[in-house]
Short mmCIF file of C-alpha atoms in Angstrom, two decimals:
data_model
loop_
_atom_site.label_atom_id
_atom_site.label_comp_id
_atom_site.label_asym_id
_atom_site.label_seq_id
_atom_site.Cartn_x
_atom_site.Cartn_y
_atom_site.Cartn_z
CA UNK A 1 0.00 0.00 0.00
CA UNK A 2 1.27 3.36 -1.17
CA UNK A 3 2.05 6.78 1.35
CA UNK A 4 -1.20 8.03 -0.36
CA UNK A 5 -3.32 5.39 0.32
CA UNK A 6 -2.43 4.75 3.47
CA UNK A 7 -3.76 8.63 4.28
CA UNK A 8 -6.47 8.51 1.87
CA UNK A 9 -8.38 5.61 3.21
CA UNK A 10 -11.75 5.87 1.42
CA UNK A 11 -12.49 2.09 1.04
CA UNK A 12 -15.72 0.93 -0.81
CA UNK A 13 -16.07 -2.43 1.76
CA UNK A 14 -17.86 -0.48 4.12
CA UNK A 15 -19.91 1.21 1.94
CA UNK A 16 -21.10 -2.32 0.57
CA UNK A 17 -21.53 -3.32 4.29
CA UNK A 18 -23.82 -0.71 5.31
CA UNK A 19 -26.07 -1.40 1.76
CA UNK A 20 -26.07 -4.83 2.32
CA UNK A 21 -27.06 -4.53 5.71
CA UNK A 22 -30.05 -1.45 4.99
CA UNK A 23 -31.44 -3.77 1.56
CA UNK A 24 -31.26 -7.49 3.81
CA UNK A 25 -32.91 -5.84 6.74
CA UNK A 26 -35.71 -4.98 4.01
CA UNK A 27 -36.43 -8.12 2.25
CA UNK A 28 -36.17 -10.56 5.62
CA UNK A 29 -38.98 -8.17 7.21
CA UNK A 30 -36.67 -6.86 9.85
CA UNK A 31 -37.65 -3.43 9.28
CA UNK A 32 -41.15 -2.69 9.30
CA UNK A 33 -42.15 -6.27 10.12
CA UNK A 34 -43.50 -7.77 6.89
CA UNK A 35 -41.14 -8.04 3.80
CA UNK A 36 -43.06 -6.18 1.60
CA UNK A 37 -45.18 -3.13 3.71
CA UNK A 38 -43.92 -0.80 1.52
CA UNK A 39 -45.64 -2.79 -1.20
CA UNK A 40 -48.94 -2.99 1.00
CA UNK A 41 -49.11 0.00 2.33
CA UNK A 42 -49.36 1.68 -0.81
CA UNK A 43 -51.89 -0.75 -2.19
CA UNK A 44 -53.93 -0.06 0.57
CA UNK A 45 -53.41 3.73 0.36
CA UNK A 46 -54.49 4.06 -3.25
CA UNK A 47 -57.60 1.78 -2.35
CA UNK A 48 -58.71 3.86 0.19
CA UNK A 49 -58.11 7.15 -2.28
CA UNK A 50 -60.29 5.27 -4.79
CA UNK A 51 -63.04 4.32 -2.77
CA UNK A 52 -63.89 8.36 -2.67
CA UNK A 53 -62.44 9.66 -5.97
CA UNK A 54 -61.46 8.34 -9.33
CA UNK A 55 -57.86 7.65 -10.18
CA UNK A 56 -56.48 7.19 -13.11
CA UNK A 57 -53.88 4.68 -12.76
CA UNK A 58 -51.06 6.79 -14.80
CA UNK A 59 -51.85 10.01 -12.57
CA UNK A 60 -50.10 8.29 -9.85
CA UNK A 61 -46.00 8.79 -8.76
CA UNK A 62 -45.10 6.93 -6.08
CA UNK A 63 -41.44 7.11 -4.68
CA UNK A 64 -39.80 5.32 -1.77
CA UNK A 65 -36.07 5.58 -0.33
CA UNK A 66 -35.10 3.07 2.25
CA UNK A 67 -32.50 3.90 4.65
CA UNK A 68 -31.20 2.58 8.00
CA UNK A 69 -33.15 4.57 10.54
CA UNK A 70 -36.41 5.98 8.30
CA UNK A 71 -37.76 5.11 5.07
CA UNK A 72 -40.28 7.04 2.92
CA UNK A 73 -42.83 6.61 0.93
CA UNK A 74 -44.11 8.83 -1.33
CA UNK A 75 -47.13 8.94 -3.18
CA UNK A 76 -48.68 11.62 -5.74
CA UNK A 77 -52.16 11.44 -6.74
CA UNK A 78 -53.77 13.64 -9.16
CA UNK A 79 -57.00 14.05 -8.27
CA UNK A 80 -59.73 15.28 -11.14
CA UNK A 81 -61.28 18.08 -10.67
CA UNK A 82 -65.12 17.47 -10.12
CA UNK A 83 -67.16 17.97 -12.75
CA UNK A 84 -69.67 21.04 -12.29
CA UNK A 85 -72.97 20.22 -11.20
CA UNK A 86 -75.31 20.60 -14.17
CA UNK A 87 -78.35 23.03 -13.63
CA UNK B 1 -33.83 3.59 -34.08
CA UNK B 2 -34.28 1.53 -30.69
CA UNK B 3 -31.80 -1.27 -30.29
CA UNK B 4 -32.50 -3.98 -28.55
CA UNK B 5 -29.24 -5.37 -26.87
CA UNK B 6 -28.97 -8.73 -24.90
CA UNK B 7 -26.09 -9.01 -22.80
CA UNK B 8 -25.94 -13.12 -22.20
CA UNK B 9 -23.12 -15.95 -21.52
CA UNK B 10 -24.96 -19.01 -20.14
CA UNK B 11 -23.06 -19.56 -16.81
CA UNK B 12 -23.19 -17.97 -14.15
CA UNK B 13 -20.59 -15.13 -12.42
CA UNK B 14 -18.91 -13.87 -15.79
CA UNK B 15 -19.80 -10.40 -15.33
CA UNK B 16 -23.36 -9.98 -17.12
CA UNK B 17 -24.55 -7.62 -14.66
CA UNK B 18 -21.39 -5.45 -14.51
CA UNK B 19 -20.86 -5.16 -18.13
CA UNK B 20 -25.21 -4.40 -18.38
CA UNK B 21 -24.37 -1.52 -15.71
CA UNK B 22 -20.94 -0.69 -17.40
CA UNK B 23 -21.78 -0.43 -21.00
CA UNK B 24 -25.27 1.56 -20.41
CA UNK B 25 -24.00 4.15 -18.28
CA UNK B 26 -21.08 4.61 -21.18
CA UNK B 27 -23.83 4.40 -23.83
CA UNK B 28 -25.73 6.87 -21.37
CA UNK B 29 -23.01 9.08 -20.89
CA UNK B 30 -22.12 9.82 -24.47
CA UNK B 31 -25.63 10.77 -24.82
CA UNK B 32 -27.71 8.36 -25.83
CA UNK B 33 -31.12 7.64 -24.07
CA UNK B 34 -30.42 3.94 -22.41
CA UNK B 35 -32.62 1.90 -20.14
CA UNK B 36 -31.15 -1.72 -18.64
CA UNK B 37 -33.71 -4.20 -17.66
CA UNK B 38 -33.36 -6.95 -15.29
CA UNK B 39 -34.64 -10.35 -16.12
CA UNK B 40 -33.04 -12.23 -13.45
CA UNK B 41 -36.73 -12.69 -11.75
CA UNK B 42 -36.10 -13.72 -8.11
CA UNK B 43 -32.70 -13.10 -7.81
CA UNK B 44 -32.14 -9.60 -9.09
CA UNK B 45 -29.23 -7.49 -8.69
CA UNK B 46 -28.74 -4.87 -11.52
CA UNK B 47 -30.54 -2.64 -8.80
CA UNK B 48 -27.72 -3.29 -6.23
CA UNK B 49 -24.92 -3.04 -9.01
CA UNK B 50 -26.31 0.31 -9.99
CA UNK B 51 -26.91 1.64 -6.58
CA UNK B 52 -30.71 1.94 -7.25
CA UNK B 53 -32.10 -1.17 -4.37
CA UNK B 54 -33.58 1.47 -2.10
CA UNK B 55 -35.63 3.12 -4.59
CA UNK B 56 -37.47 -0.22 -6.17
CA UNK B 57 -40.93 0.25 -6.25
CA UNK B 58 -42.79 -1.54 -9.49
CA UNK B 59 -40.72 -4.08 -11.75
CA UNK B 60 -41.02 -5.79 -14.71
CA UNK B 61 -43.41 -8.09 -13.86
CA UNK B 62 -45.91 -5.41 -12.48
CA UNK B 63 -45.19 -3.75 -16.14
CA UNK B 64 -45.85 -7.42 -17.83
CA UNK B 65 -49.03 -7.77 -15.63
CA UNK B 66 -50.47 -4.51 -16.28
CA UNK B 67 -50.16 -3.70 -12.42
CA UNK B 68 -47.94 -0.91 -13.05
CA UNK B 69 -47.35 1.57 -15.93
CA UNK B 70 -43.49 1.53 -17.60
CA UNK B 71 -43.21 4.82 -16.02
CA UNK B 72 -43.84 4.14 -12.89
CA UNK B 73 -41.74 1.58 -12.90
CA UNK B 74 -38.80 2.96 -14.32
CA UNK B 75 -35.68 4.41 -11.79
CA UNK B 76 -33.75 7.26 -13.30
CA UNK B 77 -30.95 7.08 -12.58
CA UNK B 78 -29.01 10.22 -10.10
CA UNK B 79 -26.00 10.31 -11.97
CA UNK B 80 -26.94 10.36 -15.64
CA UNK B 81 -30.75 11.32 -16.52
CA UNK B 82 -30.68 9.81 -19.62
CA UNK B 83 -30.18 6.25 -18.02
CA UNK B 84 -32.75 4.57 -16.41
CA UNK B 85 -33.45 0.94 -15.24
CA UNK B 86 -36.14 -1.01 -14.75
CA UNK B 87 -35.84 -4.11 -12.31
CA UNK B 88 -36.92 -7.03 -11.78
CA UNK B 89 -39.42 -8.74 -9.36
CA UNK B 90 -37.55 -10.48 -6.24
CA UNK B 91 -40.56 -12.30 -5.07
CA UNK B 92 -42.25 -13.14 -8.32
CA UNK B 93 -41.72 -16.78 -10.32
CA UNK B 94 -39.99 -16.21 -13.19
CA UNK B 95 -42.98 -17.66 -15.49
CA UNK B 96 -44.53 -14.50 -15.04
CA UNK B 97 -43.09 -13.69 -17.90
CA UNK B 98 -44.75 -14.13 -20.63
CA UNK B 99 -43.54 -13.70 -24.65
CA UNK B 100 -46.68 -11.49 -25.40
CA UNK B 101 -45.83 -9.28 -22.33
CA UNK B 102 -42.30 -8.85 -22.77
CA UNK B 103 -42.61 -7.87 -26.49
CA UNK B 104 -45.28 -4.64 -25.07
CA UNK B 105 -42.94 -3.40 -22.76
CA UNK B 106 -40.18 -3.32 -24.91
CA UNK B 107 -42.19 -2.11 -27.64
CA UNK B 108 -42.95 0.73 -25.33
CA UNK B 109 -39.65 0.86 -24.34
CA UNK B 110 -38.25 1.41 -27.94
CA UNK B 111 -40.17 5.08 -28.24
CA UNK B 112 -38.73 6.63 -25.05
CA UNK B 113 -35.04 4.94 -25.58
CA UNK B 114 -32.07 4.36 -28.05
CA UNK B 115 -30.72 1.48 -26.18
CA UNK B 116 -32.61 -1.15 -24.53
CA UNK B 117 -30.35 -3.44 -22.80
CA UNK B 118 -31.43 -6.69 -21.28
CA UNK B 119 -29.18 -8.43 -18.64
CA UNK B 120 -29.68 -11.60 -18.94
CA UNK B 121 -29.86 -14.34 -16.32
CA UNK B 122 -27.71 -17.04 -15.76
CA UNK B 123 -28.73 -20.67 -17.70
CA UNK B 124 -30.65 -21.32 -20.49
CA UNK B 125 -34.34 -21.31 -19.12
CA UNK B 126 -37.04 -18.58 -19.74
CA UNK B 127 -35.82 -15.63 -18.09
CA UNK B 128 -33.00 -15.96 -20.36
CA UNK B 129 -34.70 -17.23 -23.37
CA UNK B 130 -37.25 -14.43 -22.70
CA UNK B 131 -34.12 -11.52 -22.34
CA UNK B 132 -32.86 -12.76 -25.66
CA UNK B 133 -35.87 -13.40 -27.36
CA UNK B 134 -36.36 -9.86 -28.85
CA UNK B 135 -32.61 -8.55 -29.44
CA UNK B 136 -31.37 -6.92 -32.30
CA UNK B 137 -28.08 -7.53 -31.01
CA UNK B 138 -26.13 -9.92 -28.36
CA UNK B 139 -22.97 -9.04 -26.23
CA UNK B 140 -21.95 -13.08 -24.95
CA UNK B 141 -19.83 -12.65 -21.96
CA UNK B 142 -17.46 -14.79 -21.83
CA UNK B 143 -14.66 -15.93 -19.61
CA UNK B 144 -10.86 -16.94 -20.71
CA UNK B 145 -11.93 -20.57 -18.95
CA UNK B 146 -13.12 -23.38 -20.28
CA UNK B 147 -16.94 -23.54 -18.91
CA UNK B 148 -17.56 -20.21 -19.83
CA UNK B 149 -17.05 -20.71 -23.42
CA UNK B 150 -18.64 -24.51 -23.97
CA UNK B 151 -21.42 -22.13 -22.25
CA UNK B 152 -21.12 -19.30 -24.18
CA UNK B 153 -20.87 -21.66 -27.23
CA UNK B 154 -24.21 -22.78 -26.47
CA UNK B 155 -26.26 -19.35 -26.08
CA UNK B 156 -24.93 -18.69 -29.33
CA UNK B 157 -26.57 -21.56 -30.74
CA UNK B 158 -29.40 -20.28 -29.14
CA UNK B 159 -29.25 -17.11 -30.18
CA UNK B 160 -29.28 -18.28 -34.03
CA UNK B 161 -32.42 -20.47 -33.10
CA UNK B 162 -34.87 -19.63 -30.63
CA UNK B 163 -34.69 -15.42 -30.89
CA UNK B 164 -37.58 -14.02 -32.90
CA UNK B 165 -34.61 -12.61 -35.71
CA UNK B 166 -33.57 -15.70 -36.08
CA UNK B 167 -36.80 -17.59 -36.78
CA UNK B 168 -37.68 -14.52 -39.65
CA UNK B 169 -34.48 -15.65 -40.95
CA UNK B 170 -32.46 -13.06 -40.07
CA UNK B 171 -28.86 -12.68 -38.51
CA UNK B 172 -28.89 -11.25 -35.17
CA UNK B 173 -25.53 -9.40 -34.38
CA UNK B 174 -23.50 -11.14 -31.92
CA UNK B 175 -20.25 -9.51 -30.59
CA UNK B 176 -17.96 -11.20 -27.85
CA UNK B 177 -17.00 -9.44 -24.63
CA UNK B 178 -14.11 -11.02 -23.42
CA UNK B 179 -13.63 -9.92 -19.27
CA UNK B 180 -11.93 -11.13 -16.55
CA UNK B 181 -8.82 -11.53 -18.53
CA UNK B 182 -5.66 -11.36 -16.99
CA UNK B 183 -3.05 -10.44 -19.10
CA UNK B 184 0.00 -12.03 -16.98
CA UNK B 185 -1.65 -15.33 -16.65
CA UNK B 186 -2.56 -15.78 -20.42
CA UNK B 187 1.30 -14.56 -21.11
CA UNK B 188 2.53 -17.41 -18.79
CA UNK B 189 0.19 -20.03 -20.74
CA UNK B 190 -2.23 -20.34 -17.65
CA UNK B 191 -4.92 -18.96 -19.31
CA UNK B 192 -6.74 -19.32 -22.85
CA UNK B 193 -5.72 -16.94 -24.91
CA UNK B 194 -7.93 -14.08 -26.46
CA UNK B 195 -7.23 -15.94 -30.00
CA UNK B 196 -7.98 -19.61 -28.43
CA UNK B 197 -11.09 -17.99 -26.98
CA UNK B 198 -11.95 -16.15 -30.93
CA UNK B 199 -10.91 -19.46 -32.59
CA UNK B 200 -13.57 -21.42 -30.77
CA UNK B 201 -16.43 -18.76 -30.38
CA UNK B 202 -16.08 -17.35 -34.05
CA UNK B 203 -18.02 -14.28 -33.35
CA UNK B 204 -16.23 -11.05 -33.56
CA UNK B 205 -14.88 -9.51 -30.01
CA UNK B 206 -16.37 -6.18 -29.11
CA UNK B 207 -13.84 -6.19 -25.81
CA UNK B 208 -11.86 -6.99 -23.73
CA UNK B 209 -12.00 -6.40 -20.10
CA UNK B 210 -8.71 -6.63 -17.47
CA UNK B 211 -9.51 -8.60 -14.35
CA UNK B 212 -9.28 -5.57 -12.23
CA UNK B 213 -10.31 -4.63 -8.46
CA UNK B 214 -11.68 -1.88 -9.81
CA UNK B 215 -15.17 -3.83 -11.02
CA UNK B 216 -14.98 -5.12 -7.33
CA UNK B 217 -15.02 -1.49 -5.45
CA UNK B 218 -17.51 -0.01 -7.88
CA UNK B 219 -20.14 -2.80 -7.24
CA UNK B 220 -19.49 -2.37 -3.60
CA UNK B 221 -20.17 1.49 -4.18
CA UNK B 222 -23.12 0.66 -6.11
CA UNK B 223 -22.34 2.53 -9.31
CA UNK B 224 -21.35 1.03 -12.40
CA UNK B 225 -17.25 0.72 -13.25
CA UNK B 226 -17.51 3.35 -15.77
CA UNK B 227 -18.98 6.23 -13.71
CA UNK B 228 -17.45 5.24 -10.64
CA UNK B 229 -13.72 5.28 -12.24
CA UNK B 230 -14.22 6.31 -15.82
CA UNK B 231 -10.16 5.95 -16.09
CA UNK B 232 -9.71 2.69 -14.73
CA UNK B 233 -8.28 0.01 -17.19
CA UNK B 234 -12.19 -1.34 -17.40
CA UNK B 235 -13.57 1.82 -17.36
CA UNK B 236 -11.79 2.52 -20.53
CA UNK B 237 -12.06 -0.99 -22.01
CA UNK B 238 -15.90 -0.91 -21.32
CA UNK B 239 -16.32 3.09 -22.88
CA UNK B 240 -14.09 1.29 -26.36
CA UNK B 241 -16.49 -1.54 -26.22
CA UNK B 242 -19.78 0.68 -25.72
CA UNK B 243 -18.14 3.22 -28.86
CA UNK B 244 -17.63 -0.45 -30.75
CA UNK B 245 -21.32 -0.96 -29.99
CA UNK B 246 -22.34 2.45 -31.55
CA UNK B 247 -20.46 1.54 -35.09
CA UNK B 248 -17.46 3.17 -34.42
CA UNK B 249 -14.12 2.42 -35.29
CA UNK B 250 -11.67 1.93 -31.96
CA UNK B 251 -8.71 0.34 -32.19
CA UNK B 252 -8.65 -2.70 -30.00
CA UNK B 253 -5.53 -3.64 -28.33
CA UNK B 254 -5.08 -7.00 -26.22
CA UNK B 255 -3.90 -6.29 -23.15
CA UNK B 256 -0.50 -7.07 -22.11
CA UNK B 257 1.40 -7.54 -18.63
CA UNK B 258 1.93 -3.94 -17.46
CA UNK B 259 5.03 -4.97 -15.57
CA UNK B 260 8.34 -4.67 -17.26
CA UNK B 261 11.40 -7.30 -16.98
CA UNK B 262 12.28 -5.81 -13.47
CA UNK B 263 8.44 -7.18 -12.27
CA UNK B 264 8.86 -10.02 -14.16
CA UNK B 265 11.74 -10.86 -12.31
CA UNK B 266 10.96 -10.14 -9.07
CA UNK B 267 7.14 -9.38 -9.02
CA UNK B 268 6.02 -13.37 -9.58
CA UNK B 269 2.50 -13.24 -7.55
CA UNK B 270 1.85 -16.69 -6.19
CA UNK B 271 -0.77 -19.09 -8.40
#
């Protein structure tokens, strides 16, 4: 191992650790119980949207970032306007 | 026009998934519009390889299925915009895929992208009958060892038989990736050479990649070897072989032990 190296110690191992660690948690159910809430909770979330309002299956975004201590979901709906009552 | 690119090789662990990652982010980052598709189903990696596992929300079988619409499904990726990938399902069998389903994503796929590039899974079943089934053109992986090319030998043969080209009649376009190759082992006769390998194979060679930590530490960073050291020795051999791809002309040299007679004389690694 060079000088350099030796004071430059950015290795990628530990960054593989840590993603190994955050994604395995994931898909054995550690985090959050079930191995796929993420998947069910946004199921159930659009179900409950569409119970009171049309949606249009391409009017909805949904993002999610899983991390060690927090994950998110994110989910946009578009939501029609309503049409105008006719007189 | 959309290409349809399969990257394949039959066994297992000779680099499909780097060189998917590798040569779309090159593609990618000379511009053109490139999405890589996983069709390992329950096993899939690409996501982890490209540093994209926390953000899977839809895959290909939700796309298939009808469950999800392509662009919902599709990750951009947050180093190159013009790359995306679309995974594969972890929990799903793999006979979710179906021939009529795969054709209307792709299909779909071909008027948002220039490159489509399919990483193939490992054997010769349908995920990988189903990620070759469509190409225009084939990158076989292939290692300098004996396995990989009786395996490699025998995509090839399926690539001239069971992909839809090749039933109309037409020649798909197969080109030869050559990785894992280590220079100083081939020189000391330990290794087939990139001739024994083209001998054999008789496709043309598209690449050559250097056995190289560097494919290691960018996996482990989660971003493909040509973003995360563009200057590396298979950085630059995958950014030839993605130019190669594109119809241009690059000179393609085989590479040779970088030590000189002092390392040869003193630097003998152990076998």
């Amino acid at each position: 191992m060079s000088l350099l190296s030796f004071f430059n110690r950015r290795t990628s191992a530990p960054v593989a650790r840590e993603r190994l660690q955050i994604l395995l948690a994931h898909e054995r159910g550690i985090v959050g119980g079930k191995p796929d809430l993420v998947a069910q909770l946004r199921e159930e979330i659009l179900a409950v949207v569409r119970r009171h309002v049309m949606v249009e299956q391409d009017n909805v975004q949904v993002k999610m970032n899983r991390d060690s201590d927090i994950s998110t979901l994110e989910i946009e709906i578009e939501i029609p306007a309503p049409v105008p009552a006719r007189a | 026009m959309a290409k349809v690119l399969v990257v394949t090789s039959g066994k297992g662990g000779v680099g499909k998934t780097t060189s998917s990652a590798a040569l779309g982010a090159a593609l990618a980052h000379g511009g053109d519009k490139v999405v890589v598709i996983d069709f390992d189903v329950g096993l899939r990696n690409l996501d982890l390889v490209m540093g994209a596992e926390r953000r899977v929300v839809f895959d290909l079988i939700n796309v298939v299925q009808g469950d999800a619409k392509l662009n919902q499904a599709l990750i951009r990726d947050k180093r190159l915009e013009n790359l995306s990938l679309l995974p594969a399902s972890q929990t799903r069998d793999k006979d979710a895929l179906t021939e009529e389903g795969v054709a209307k994503v792709l299909n779909e796929l071909r008027e948002k992208f220039d490159w489509i590039i399919c990483d193939s899974p490992a054997g010769i079943e349908r995920g990988a009958t189903m990620a070759m089934r469509h190409a225009d053109v084939a990158v076989v992986v292939t290692n300098p060892e004996v396995s990989s090319v009786r395996d490699s030998d025998r995509i090839i043969g399926l690539l001239d038989s069971k992909t839809e080209k090749a039933e109309k009649g037409d020649r798909i376009e197969k080109h030869l990736l050559l990785t894992r190759y280590d220079p100083a082992r081939a020189e000391r006769g330990e290794m087939l050479k990139v001739d024994d390998v083209l001998e054999i194979l008789s496709i043309p060679l598209i690449g050559i990649i250097p056995e190289s930590e560097e494919v290691l530490k960018a996996s482990n960073m989660g971003s493909p070897v040509t973003l995360n050291n563009p200057a590396s020795a298979p950085g630059r051999a995958y950014f030839d072989a993605a130019r190669r791809l594109k119809g241009e002309t690059v000179e393609l040299t085989i590479p040779t032990d970088k030590k000189g007679l002092f390392g040869k004389l003193f630097g003998r690694r152990a076998a």
